[in-house]
Amino acid sequence: MNTSSDCDKRQEVDSYDDKSFDKQHKGPCMGPKEAAGANDFPPDESRGFNFDPFIVQHRNYHISYLPTTPLDLFQLFVPKSLLWRWIEYTNSWICYLLENSVVDSWNNPLHERSQLLAWEGISTAQIYVWLGMLIYIGIHKERKLRSHWKAPRLGEQAPLHSVIKFMPYWRFQLIHRYLRPFDHTKIDENAPLPKVFQAAEEWSDHIQKVSAALFQPGSHLAVDECMVRYTGRSTATTLVKGKPTPLGFKIWVIAQAGFFIRWLWHYKGSNYSIISRGSRREGGGCSPSEKREQAGKEGASLLPLSNTSGVVLSLCKSLPTQTYHVFVDNLFSTPPLFRKLRDHGYGATGTARPNCGIHKDLKRDKALDKSGHCDYTFNEVRSIPSADNLVNQLAWKDNSLVLFITTVFRGNERTIQDHLMDNPT
């Protein structure tokens, strides 16, 4: 057991200690900028006249099991068995540092005032407390991390945070710096997957497996990008201007009702385009016309998807085998992607960009709308099926003309509730 004098000495040592806990650079490392348009296809000049909608029966999601307390639920995602591995990884890392007389992965030298010498091991209980404090600190913001451990002075308007009674600052700092949730000996410096994602892979896989066991997805899903805020040093960060979190790690997620079901890392050189594994519906004896149609589908399925579009199919194929209706935004939507999704047994609907390969008439209408010469009336919908009648291309007049692609809707469906926005005058 450490005495209070020992704690005070370690607090004093902190100001002279190594700076591996602090940022190693003056400003954030700006990651690669997100491309303005991931898909660029020429407009379609052919058209069909009898769209064949893909039928998706509505199915609600199902929670298969929930523990009795929030703590039990939290421990499903962070079980003790996982923490025991973290302790093994951390002990291995500490031994490596001491054997090489360094204090961090930047090989800063170990000296007599290094906080590493104060390491006394760690337990699962301490990791749970540390995780709880991380969550608390993320909710209750302060200008400096250390401010959470400062008691307000007389006459000072400042919060008194409860974390101070669970763990001293020097120990929180020590755990934050040296805890390793991954095996440092298995990090491949030359792998295409960045080291930061390799380090998170084991815990990420566990969270997704637990999520899959608890949450059975319904029929209607959404695929989108998600930004995890990070302003430190990493070549894996991405800059997406206009987002609430413009700089950080970018991941692709498939979600429902606010629940992230599966996700994929986004990084430079990631390849999700080579994903054709054959159709989920392969017919046996077919008529010549059906064979020609099937040959056309197979030819379309061989068209390579862009990395961004390929993400959607990769995420769908990671779910239990069911029929799904996937909603996406205009970052993903292209007719080739929607054909491939339909071929694999998934319906799809999404907003579209004029350069996604949509029909030339709708692309023209979008340009006319921007110039103020569009002849659409408010709330009017026009549809043009693709030549194979498998993809429907829509334009809907709101305040501006909105383009859609779908394999499910004809365009004449109406919601139960009327459009809430008034007709602009």
Short mmCIF file of C-alpha atoms in Angstrom, two decimals:
data_model
loop_
_atom_site.label_atom_id
_atom_site.label_comp_id
_atom_site.label_asym_id
_atom_site.label_seq_id
_atom_site.Cartn_x
_atom_site.Cartn_y
_atom_site.Cartn_z
CA MET A 1 0.00 0.00 0.00
CA ASN A 2 1.41 3.40 -0.93
CA THR A 3 1.44 6.15 1.66
CA SER A 4 0.24 9.68 0.95
CA SER A 5 3.83 10.92 1.05
CA ASP A 6 4.73 8.46 -1.72
CA CYS A 7 1.86 9.79 -3.81
CA ASP A 8 2.99 13.37 -3.25
CA LYS A 9 6.52 12.49 -4.34
CA ARG A 10 5.21 10.90 -7.50
CA GLN A 11 3.07 13.94 -8.18
CA GLU A 12 6.20 16.09 -7.87
CA VAL A 13 8.16 13.76 -10.15
CA ASP A 14 5.48 14.23 -12.80
CA SER A 15 6.63 17.73 -13.72
CA TYR A 16 10.13 16.46 -14.48
CA ASP A 17 9.15 13.17 -16.04
CA ASP A 18 9.27 12.15 -19.68
CA LYS A 19 6.70 13.67 -22.02
CA SER A 20 5.45 10.52 -23.73
CA PHE A 21 1.99 11.13 -22.25
CA ASP A 22 1.85 14.50 -23.97
CA LYS A 23 1.44 15.16 -27.67
CA GLN A 24 4.70 14.82 -29.55
CA HIS A 25 3.97 17.59 -32.03
CA LYS A 26 2.82 21.19 -32.15
CA GLY A 27 -0.35 20.71 -34.15
CA PRO A 28 -2.62 17.97 -35.48
CA CYS A 29 -1.42 15.75 -38.28
CA MET A 30 -3.80 16.47 -41.12
CA GLY A 31 -4.92 13.27 -42.74
CA PRO A 32 -5.73 12.79 -46.40
CA LYS A 33 -8.66 14.82 -47.60
CA GLU A 34 -11.83 13.00 -48.55
CA ALA A 35 -12.45 12.99 -52.28
CA ALA A 36 -15.28 15.28 -53.36
CA GLY A 37 -16.88 12.59 -55.51
CA ALA A 38 -16.09 8.91 -55.15
CA ASN A 39 -18.12 7.88 -58.21
CA ASP A 40 -18.04 9.45 -61.66
CA PHE A 41 -20.01 7.71 -64.42
CA PRO A 42 -21.37 9.00 -67.74
CA PRO A 43 -25.15 9.53 -67.82
CA ASP A 44 -27.30 6.63 -68.93
CA GLU A 45 -28.96 7.17 -72.29
CA SER A 46 -31.09 4.02 -72.36
CA ARG A 47 -34.29 3.45 -70.44
CA GLY A 48 -36.92 0.89 -69.60
CA PHE A 49 -40.67 1.27 -69.29
CA ASN A 50 -41.85 -1.31 -66.74
CA PHE A 51 -39.85 -1.19 -63.53
CA ASP A 52 -39.84 -4.46 -61.57
CA PRO A 53 -39.54 -3.58 -57.86
CA PHE A 54 -37.53 -5.79 -55.52
CA ILE A 55 -39.83 -6.96 -52.73
CA VAL A 56 -38.60 -6.60 -49.15
CA GLN A 57 -40.96 -7.73 -46.41
CA HIS A 58 -40.76 -5.43 -43.41
CA ARG A 59 -39.15 -7.06 -40.39
CA ASN A 60 -38.47 -5.42 -37.03
CA TYR A 61 -35.18 -5.82 -35.22
CA HIS A 62 -35.06 -8.12 -32.23
CA ILE A 63 -33.09 -7.91 -28.99
CA SER A 64 -32.32 -11.52 -28.17
CA TYR A 65 -31.03 -11.00 -24.66
CA LEU A 66 -30.33 -8.20 -22.20
CA PRO A 67 -28.58 -8.51 -18.82
CA THR A 68 -30.39 -7.34 -15.72
CA THR A 69 -28.11 -4.38 -14.95
CA PRO A 70 -26.23 -1.81 -17.08
CA LEU A 71 -22.96 -2.97 -15.51
CA ASP A 72 -23.58 -6.54 -16.67
CA LEU A 73 -24.27 -5.23 -20.17
CA PHE A 74 -21.06 -3.21 -20.13
CA GLN A 75 -19.09 -6.26 -19.01
CA LEU A 76 -20.35 -8.23 -22.00
CA PHE A 77 -18.42 -5.82 -24.19
CA VAL A 78 -15.48 -5.62 -21.78
CA PRO A 79 -15.34 -9.04 -20.06
CA LYS A 80 -12.73 -10.00 -17.49
CA SER A 81 -11.29 -12.56 -19.90
CA LEU A 82 -10.48 -9.69 -22.28
CA LEU A 83 -8.96 -7.62 -19.47
CA TRP A 84 -6.74 -10.53 -18.45
CA ARG A 85 -5.30 -10.52 -21.96
CA TRP A 86 -4.82 -6.77 -21.70
CA ILE A 87 -2.86 -7.31 -18.49
CA GLU A 88 -0.66 -9.89 -20.22
CA TYR A 89 -0.07 -7.53 -23.15
CA THR A 90 0.70 -4.66 -20.77
CA ASN A 91 3.15 -6.70 -18.68
CA SER A 92 4.90 -7.81 -21.85
CA TRP A 93 5.15 -4.20 -23.00
CA ILE A 94 6.49 -2.99 -19.65
CA CYS A 95 9.14 -5.74 -19.65
CA TYR A 96 10.17 -4.76 -23.17
CA LEU A 97 10.57 -1.12 -22.18
CA LEU A 98 12.59 -1.90 -19.06
CA GLU A 99 14.84 -4.36 -20.87
CA ASN A 100 15.61 -1.76 -23.52
CA SER A 101 15.84 1.17 -21.06
CA VAL A 102 13.23 3.22 -22.93
CA VAL A 103 9.92 4.68 -21.83
CA ASP A 104 7.84 4.57 -25.00
CA SER A 105 7.65 3.45 -28.62
CA TRP A 106 9.60 6.55 -29.67
CA ASN A 107 12.57 5.09 -27.74
CA ASN A 108 12.88 8.03 -25.37
CA PRO A 109 15.50 6.97 -22.81
CA LEU A 110 14.61 5.75 -19.34
CA HIS A 111 15.98 7.87 -16.48
CA GLU A 112 15.71 7.88 -12.72
CA ARG A 113 12.68 10.18 -12.66
CA SER A 114 10.67 8.27 -15.26
CA GLN A 115 7.15 7.39 -14.21
CA LEU A 116 7.64 3.93 -15.66
CA LEU A 117 9.67 3.07 -12.54
CA ALA A 118 6.52 3.66 -10.47
CA TRP A 119 4.66 0.86 -12.28
CA GLU A 120 3.44 -1.72 -9.78
CA GLY A 121 1.23 -3.82 -12.02
CA ILE A 122 -2.47 -3.54 -12.75
CA SER A 123 -5.64 -5.47 -11.95
CA THR A 124 -8.95 -5.94 -13.73
CA ALA A 125 -10.64 -3.76 -11.08
CA GLN A 126 -8.25 -0.90 -11.81
CA ILE A 127 -8.91 -1.19 -15.54
CA TYR A 128 -12.68 -1.03 -14.96
CA VAL A 129 -12.22 2.07 -12.79
CA TRP A 130 -9.95 3.63 -15.41
CA LEU A 131 -12.48 2.94 -18.19
CA GLY A 132 -15.25 4.45 -16.09
CA MET A 133 -13.14 7.54 -15.50
CA LEU A 134 -12.44 7.84 -19.23
CA ILE A 135 -16.19 7.81 -19.92
CA TYR A 136 -16.79 10.38 -17.18
CA ILE A 137 -14.02 12.67 -18.46
CA GLY A 138 -15.42 12.41 -21.98
CA ILE A 139 -18.81 13.65 -20.74
CA HIS A 140 -17.62 16.27 -18.24
CA LYS A 141 -15.21 18.38 -20.25
CA GLU A 142 -12.40 20.45 -18.76
CA ARG A 143 -9.77 22.58 -20.47
CA LYS A 144 -7.02 20.40 -19.02
CA LEU A 145 -7.08 16.74 -18.08
CA ARG A 146 -5.57 17.46 -14.68
CA SER A 147 -8.41 19.86 -13.83
CA HIS A 148 -10.61 16.86 -13.03
CA TRP A 149 -8.41 16.20 -9.98
CA LYS A 150 -8.33 19.80 -8.72
CA ALA A 151 -10.61 20.81 -5.87
CA PRO A 152 -12.16 24.29 -6.25
CA ARG A 153 -10.60 27.00 -4.14
CA LEU A 154 -12.49 29.29 -1.80
CA GLY A 155 -14.59 31.71 -3.84
CA GLU A 156 -13.91 29.86 -7.10
CA GLN A 157 -16.78 28.65 -9.27
CA ALA A 158 -15.55 25.24 -10.41
CA PRO A 159 -16.97 21.70 -10.28
CA LEU A 160 -15.72 19.14 -7.81
CA HIS A 161 -15.33 15.96 -9.83
CA SER A 162 -15.89 12.65 -8.08
CA VAL A 163 -13.10 10.87 -9.95
CA ILE A 164 -10.58 12.15 -7.43
CA LYS A 165 -11.70 9.62 -4.82
CA PHE A 166 -11.38 6.61 -7.13
CA MET A 167 -7.89 7.01 -8.56
CA PRO A 168 -5.13 9.61 -8.16
CA TYR A 169 -3.98 11.55 -11.18
CA TRP A 170 -0.52 9.98 -11.29
CA ARG A 171 -1.98 6.46 -11.48
CA PHE A 172 -4.56 7.41 -14.11
CA GLN A 173 -1.77 8.96 -16.16
CA LEU A 174 0.40 5.88 -15.74
CA ILE A 175 -2.36 3.49 -16.85
CA HIS A 176 -3.32 5.76 -19.73
CA ARG A 177 0.25 5.77 -20.96
CA TYR A 178 1.19 2.12 -20.61
CA LEU A 179 -1.99 0.01 -20.80
CA ARG A 180 -1.89 -2.12 -23.96
CA PRO A 181 -5.13 -3.73 -25.27
CA PHE A 182 -3.09 -5.49 -27.97
CA ASP A 183 0.01 -7.66 -28.32
CA HIS A 184 2.80 -5.32 -29.37
CA THR A 185 4.80 -8.25 -30.81
CA LYS A 186 2.08 -8.90 -33.43
CA ILE A 187 1.91 -5.39 -34.87
CA ASP A 188 3.07 -5.60 -38.48
CA GLU A 189 4.85 -2.42 -39.51
CA ASN A 190 4.60 -3.34 -43.20
CA ALA A 191 0.94 -4.41 -43.29
CA PRO A 192 -1.48 -2.28 -45.33
CA LEU A 193 -3.74 -1.97 -42.28
CA PRO A 194 -2.43 0.95 -40.18
CA LYS A 195 -0.96 0.11 -36.79
CA VAL A 196 -3.66 2.01 -34.94
CA PHE A 197 -6.35 -0.23 -36.47
CA GLN A 198 -4.29 -3.37 -35.85
CA ALA A 199 -4.13 -2.35 -32.20
CA ALA A 200 -7.92 -1.92 -31.99
CA GLU A 201 -8.79 -5.01 -34.05
CA GLU A 202 -9.13 -7.55 -31.21
CA TRP A 203 -11.46 -5.42 -29.10
CA SER A 204 -13.36 -4.24 -32.18
CA ASP A 205 -14.01 -7.82 -33.28
CA HIS A 206 -15.21 -8.74 -29.79
CA ILE A 207 -17.63 -5.79 -29.65
CA GLN A 208 -19.10 -6.74 -33.04
CA LYS A 209 -19.51 -10.39 -32.04
CA VAL A 210 -21.33 -9.43 -28.84
CA SER A 211 -23.48 -6.97 -30.78
CA ALA A 212 -24.40 -9.68 -33.28
CA ALA A 213 -25.41 -12.00 -30.44
CA LEU A 214 -27.61 -9.37 -28.76
CA PHE A 215 -29.10 -7.58 -31.77
CA GLN A 216 -30.88 -9.34 -34.62
CA PRO A 217 -31.23 -6.74 -37.39
CA GLY A 218 -34.53 -6.00 -39.03
CA SER A 219 -35.15 -5.48 -42.72
CA HIS A 220 -34.34 -1.77 -43.04
CA LEU A 221 -30.71 -0.76 -42.56
CA ALA A 222 -28.48 2.20 -43.27
CA VAL A 223 -24.85 2.33 -44.43
CA ASP A 224 -22.86 5.48 -43.83
CA GLU A 225 -19.47 6.84 -42.87
CA CYS A 226 -18.62 7.66 -39.27
CA MET A 227 -15.84 9.83 -37.88
CA VAL A 228 -14.06 8.98 -34.63
CA ARG A 229 -12.46 12.19 -33.40
CA TYR A 230 -8.67 12.10 -33.21
CA THR A 231 -6.30 15.05 -33.52
CA GLY A 232 -3.07 13.32 -32.54
CA ARG A 233 -0.28 11.94 -34.66
CA SER A 234 -1.40 9.27 -37.11
CA THR A 235 -1.21 8.75 -40.86
CA ALA A 236 -4.59 6.97 -40.70
CA THR A 237 -6.61 10.10 -39.93
CA THR A 238 -8.95 11.53 -42.55
CA LEU A 239 -10.10 15.11 -43.07
CA VAL A 240 -13.75 15.49 -44.12
CA LYS A 241 -14.68 19.15 -44.32
CA GLY A 242 -18.17 20.17 -43.26
CA LYS A 243 -18.61 17.32 -40.78
CA PRO A 244 -19.27 17.90 -37.05
CA THR A 245 -16.08 15.91 -36.49
CA PRO A 246 -13.95 16.87 -39.50
CA LEU A 247 -10.68 15.19 -38.46
CA GLY A 248 -10.24 11.69 -37.11
CA PHE A 249 -10.46 8.02 -37.95
CA LYS A 250 -13.07 7.17 -40.54
CA ILE A 251 -15.04 3.94 -40.44
CA TRP A 252 -17.83 2.52 -42.58
CA VAL A 253 -20.83 1.34 -40.56
CA ILE A 254 -24.07 -0.52 -41.15
CA ALA A 255 -26.64 0.45 -38.56
CA GLN A 256 -30.26 0.33 -37.54
CA ALA A 257 -32.19 2.45 -35.04
CA GLY A 258 -28.96 4.06 -33.84
CA PHE A 259 -27.25 0.71 -33.22
CA PHE A 260 -23.97 0.05 -35.04
CA ILE A 261 -24.05 -3.58 -36.14
CA ARG A 262 -20.88 -4.00 -38.19
CA TRP A 263 -18.11 -1.69 -39.36
CA LEU A 264 -15.02 -1.60 -41.53
CA TRP A 265 -11.88 0.50 -41.20
CA HIS A 266 -11.27 3.19 -43.79
CA TYR A 267 -7.63 3.65 -44.71
CA LYS A 268 -5.53 4.50 -47.71
CA GLY A 269 -5.24 1.47 -49.98
CA SER A 270 -8.26 -0.33 -48.52
CA ASN A 271 -9.88 -2.50 -51.16
CA TYR A 272 -13.50 -3.59 -50.92
CA SER A 273 -14.11 -3.72 -54.67
CA ILE A 274 -13.24 -7.37 -55.40
CA ILE A 275 -16.18 -8.88 -53.60
CA SER A 276 -18.22 -10.74 -56.21
CA ARG A 277 -18.98 -14.20 -54.80
CA GLY A 278 -21.86 -15.15 -57.03
CA SER A 279 -25.55 -14.59 -56.75
CA ARG A 280 -27.64 -15.80 -53.84
CA ARG A 281 -30.32 -16.81 -56.33
CA GLU A 282 -29.07 -19.11 -59.09
CA GLY A 283 -31.74 -20.68 -61.25
CA GLY A 284 -31.62 -24.19 -62.70
CA GLY A 285 -33.59 -24.80 -65.88
CA CYS A 286 -34.33 -21.46 -67.53
CA SER A 287 -35.93 -20.42 -70.78
CA PRO A 288 -33.68 -18.78 -73.42
CA SER A 289 -34.98 -15.31 -72.52
CA GLU A 290 -34.33 -15.96 -68.82
CA LYS A 291 -30.85 -17.23 -69.65
CA ARG A 292 -30.11 -14.06 -71.62
CA GLU A 293 -31.37 -11.96 -68.71
CA GLN A 294 -29.27 -13.98 -66.27
CA ALA A 295 -26.22 -13.60 -68.52
CA GLY A 296 -26.78 -9.85 -68.51
CA LYS A 297 -26.95 -9.85 -64.73
CA GLU A 298 -23.77 -11.90 -64.49
CA GLY A 299 -22.04 -9.51 -66.87
CA ALA A 300 -23.12 -6.59 -64.73
CA SER A 301 -21.93 -8.38 -61.58
CA LEU A 302 -18.45 -8.67 -63.07
CA LEU A 303 -18.16 -4.90 -63.36
CA PRO A 304 -15.73 -3.78 -60.67
CA LEU A 305 -17.16 -1.53 -57.98
CA SER A 306 -15.27 1.41 -56.60
CA ASN A 307 -13.87 1.00 -53.09
CA THR A 308 -16.58 3.27 -51.70
CA SER A 309 -19.43 1.36 -53.36
CA GLY A 310 -17.86 -1.98 -52.50
CA VAL A 311 -18.11 -1.11 -48.81
CA VAL A 312 -21.90 -1.39 -48.93
CA LEU A 313 -21.93 -4.96 -50.24
CA SER A 314 -19.14 -6.00 -47.89
CA LEU A 315 -21.10 -4.75 -44.88
CA CYS A 316 -24.34 -6.38 -46.06
CA LYS A 317 -22.60 -9.73 -46.52
CA SER A 318 -21.31 -9.55 -42.94
CA LEU A 319 -24.89 -9.80 -41.61
CA PRO A 320 -27.00 -12.94 -41.11
CA THR A 321 -28.40 -14.21 -44.40
CA GLN A 322 -31.70 -12.37 -44.81
CA THR A 323 -33.38 -10.03 -47.26
CA TYR A 324 -32.54 -6.42 -46.38
CA HIS A 325 -33.45 -2.97 -47.63
CA VAL A 326 -30.32 -0.81 -47.42
CA PHE A 327 -30.49 2.99 -47.38
CA VAL A 328 -27.42 5.00 -48.38
CA ASP A 329 -26.56 8.59 -49.25
CA ASN A 330 -25.17 9.98 -52.47
CA LEU A 331 -21.60 9.06 -51.55
CA PHE A 332 -22.39 5.43 -52.39
CA SER A 333 -25.33 5.41 -54.82
CA THR A 334 -24.63 4.17 -58.35
CA PRO A 335 -26.73 1.98 -60.68
CA PRO A 336 -23.96 -0.70 -60.88
CA LEU A 337 -23.89 -0.98 -57.08
CA PHE A 338 -27.67 -1.26 -56.82
CA ARG A 339 -27.76 -3.95 -59.51
CA LYS A 340 -25.13 -5.94 -57.66
CA LEU A 341 -26.95 -5.53 -54.35
CA ARG A 342 -30.16 -6.74 -55.97
CA ASP A 343 -28.32 -9.70 -57.51
CA HIS A 344 -27.14 -10.68 -54.01
CA GLY A 345 -30.63 -10.40 -52.51
CA TYR A 346 -30.60 -6.87 -51.10
CA GLY A 347 -32.90 -3.99 -51.94
CA ALA A 348 -31.43 -0.50 -51.92
CA THR A 349 -32.52 3.13 -51.91
CA GLY A 350 -30.38 6.24 -51.82
CA THR A 351 -29.98 9.83 -52.85
CA ALA A 352 -27.83 10.26 -55.94
CA ARG A 353 -25.38 12.68 -57.49
CA PRO A 354 -25.75 13.85 -61.10
CA ASN A 355 -22.46 12.13 -62.02
CA CYS A 356 -23.40 8.72 -60.61
CA GLY A 357 -24.58 7.36 -63.98
CA ILE A 358 -28.22 8.35 -63.59
CA HIS A 359 -30.35 8.89 -66.71
CA LYS A 360 -29.37 11.87 -68.84
CA ASP A 361 -32.83 13.47 -68.60
CA LEU A 362 -32.71 13.55 -64.80
CA LYS A 363 -29.17 14.88 -64.85
CA ARG A 364 -30.36 17.62 -67.21
CA ASP A 365 -33.32 18.40 -64.94
CA LYS A 366 -30.97 18.77 -61.97
CA ALA A 367 -28.84 21.26 -63.89
CA LEU A 368 -31.94 23.21 -64.95
CA ASP A 369 -33.17 23.30 -61.36
CA LYS A 370 -29.88 24.82 -60.21
CA SER A 371 -30.26 27.56 -62.80
CA GLY A 372 -33.90 28.17 -61.80
CA HIS A 373 -35.47 26.87 -65.02
CA CYS A 374 -36.90 23.56 -63.79
CA ASP A 375 -40.52 22.85 -64.80
CA TYR A 376 -41.26 20.53 -61.84
CA THR A 377 -44.09 21.45 -59.50
CA PHE A 378 -43.53 21.22 -55.77
CA ASN A 379 -43.57 17.62 -54.47
CA GLU A 380 -43.67 16.20 -58.02
CA VAL A 381 -41.92 12.87 -58.63
CA ARG A 382 -40.71 11.62 -62.01
CA SER A 383 -39.23 8.18 -62.57
CA ILE A 384 -37.20 6.57 -65.36
CA PRO A 385 -36.44 2.83 -65.07
CA SER A 386 -33.13 1.48 -66.28
CA ALA A 387 -33.05 -0.50 -69.53
CA ASP A 388 -33.23 -3.82 -67.66
CA ASN A 389 -36.10 -2.50 -65.47
CA LEU A 390 -34.19 -3.49 -62.33
CA VAL A 391 -33.15 -0.02 -61.12
CA ASN A 392 -35.54 2.90 -60.82
CA GLN A 393 -34.22 6.45 -61.15
CA LEU A 394 -36.26 9.21 -59.52
CA ALA A 395 -36.32 12.99 -59.28
CA TRP A 396 -38.37 14.66 -56.54
CA LYS A 397 -39.01 18.39 -56.30
CA ASP A 398 -38.55 19.77 -52.81
CA ASN A 399 -36.97 23.19 -52.24
CA SER A 400 -34.50 21.87 -54.78
CA LEU A 401 -34.61 18.86 -57.08
CA VAL A 402 -33.45 15.70 -55.30
CA LEU A 403 -32.23 12.67 -57.26
CA PHE A 404 -32.78 9.11 -56.04
CA ILE A 405 -31.91 5.59 -57.13
CA THR A 406 -33.86 2.60 -55.85
CA THR A 407 -34.56 -1.03 -56.58
CA VAL A 408 -37.60 -1.11 -54.27
CA PHE A 409 -39.89 1.88 -54.90
CA ARG A 410 -41.85 2.70 -58.04
CA GLY A 411 -42.10 6.38 -57.18
CA ASN A 412 -45.86 6.53 -56.71
CA GLU A 413 -45.82 5.37 -53.08
CA ARG A 414 -46.95 7.86 -50.47
CA THR A 415 -46.21 8.10 -46.77
CA ILE A 416 -48.98 7.96 -44.20
CA GLN A 417 -48.13 11.47 -43.03
CA ASP A 418 -48.25 14.39 -45.44
CA HIS A 419 -45.13 16.33 -46.35
CA LEU A 420 -44.54 18.72 -43.44
CA MET A 421 -42.91 21.52 -45.45
CA ASP A 422 -45.22 24.06 -47.00
CA ASN A 423 -45.24 24.67 -50.70
CA PRO A 424 -42.79 27.56 -51.24
CA THR A 425 -44.30 30.57 -52.92
#
